[in-house]
C-alpha cells in the first residue's frame, strides 16, 4: 500500500495537476474536431443483375422430375425454363446453413436470396405461417446469413427483404397485424442496417404490388423513410414488387414511377426496382379483379425470363425482371393443418400441396399458357383444359394418393407416404 501511494504521488498522469503536453501549450486552443463521417454507406452503383445469374439446381431438378408427364413439345419448352434464374428463399430455421452451398456453387455468378423469416410473418396467416420465434432470434438469423456472405467477399448477392411485410404494415388492420406492426418495423430496419451495409450485397425492400399499394405511394414512401431513418448504417439499392403475384409488368412499372416520385419528393433519390415476372405471362387483370386470389391463380402463365436491365430506354428504373417466386412452388393448400380458404376458391388451381411444395400440375398449366418458351408457344389455345386428377390405384384399397413423393414404407402394393397423419399411396408420377 505504501509503495502504491508513493508511485501515485510521483505520477504526472492522474489528477487535475497533470501537466499539459509540452508540444501543446495549455494556452493554445485545441484542434477543431474532425467533421463526423456520414454513417450511410455510398449507394452501390453496380446492378448485380447485369452479371451472369445463378441457376438454382434444386429448381431445375424439380422440373426434370416432371418431364415424364409432359408431351414431347412441352418437354422442350420446360427445358428452356430450366435455364431461367430463380431466387433462393431463406424461410426456415435451417436456411442460414443453406447460404454457403449456394454461394460456393454460384462462384462469380449473381445469387438472389429472399429473406422471409420475420417473426409472425404475414401476420400469422395459415398458408405462410412461420418465421423466427422473436426479434432476437430474427436478428441472429440476419447476422448469421450476413457473416456467411462476408466470408465470400467476391460473391455478388441480391437480398430481397421480407415480401409482404411492408404491405401488411400499410393495410393490415386486423388485431393480428396491428399487434406486430412495431416489431415488424424494427425487424425490417435491422435487416436493412445489416444487409445494406455490405460491399457485396445489394439490398431491396419489398413493396407489395400495384393492386395492393399503388393507390398509396405517398404512404409507402413515408414508411420507407421511417424504416431507413432507423437503419443508420445501411441503405437499400431499391425495391421489389409483385413477389409471388401475377400482375402485368407495365402496370407494375406505373407503380414504380409513382413510388419513385413520392420518394424523391421527400429526399430519397436514385432508387431502382425489380419486378417478379415468374407468373406474369398472361394478363390476369380482369380475372384477378374478381377475387384478388393470391393462391395458385388458375389463369397464370409463366412470364418473361429473368434478366438485368430489361428495357433501359423505356423503363430506366428497372434493375431486372426476375423469377423471385419460383413458379409452381405452391402458395398454399386448402387441406391439412395449414389450409387457407383462399386456396379453396374456384379460381385457385385445385389439389395444391402446402406452401413451398412442388406443384407439378400447376407448372404444366402455366407452361402451356406461357407465350415465352418454345417456338410454338404463342399459338397455344387460349384456355387449356382444366386439370384432371390422375387415376390413383390406392383408392381401390381405401387410401388416397399422396400429393408429395416422400416414401415412408414399401410393400407388395407399392410405396407409401404419410399426409395429415394418415397413410397415402405414392403416385406413379413420382
mmCIF file of N, CA and C in Angstrom, residues 43 76 90 316 426:
data_model
loop_
_atom_site.group_PDB
_atom_site.id
_atom_site.type_symbol
_atom_site.label_atom_id
_atom_site.label_comp_id
_atom_site.label_asym_id
_atom_site.label_seq_id
_atom_site.Cartn_x
_atom_site.Cartn_y
_atom_site.Cartn_z
ATOM 1 N N UNK A 43 -24.350 4.561 -51.851
ATOM 2 C CA UNK A 43 -25.222 3.619 -52.536
ATOM 3 C C UNK A 43 -24.472 2.941 -53.670
ATOM 4 N N UNK A 76 -39.671 -29.895 -74.334
ATOM 5 C CA UNK A 76 -38.684 -28.982 -74.906
ATOM 6 C C UNK A 76 -38.841 -27.582 -74.332
ATOM 7 N N UNK A 90 -34.922 -17.915 -48.084
ATOM 8 C CA UNK A 90 -34.414 -18.216 -46.745
ATOM 9 C C UNK A 90 -35.602 -18.075 -45.798
ATOM 10 N N UNK A 316 -36.291 2.875 -67.385
ATOM 11 C CA UNK A 316 -34.959 3.084 -66.796
ATOM 12 C C UNK A 316 -34.894 2.804 -65.292
ATOM 13 N N UNK A 426 -47.954 -43.420 -52.722
ATOM 14 C CA UNK A 426 -47.092 -42.596 -53.575
ATOM 15 C C UNK A 426 -47.520 -42.816 -55.031
#
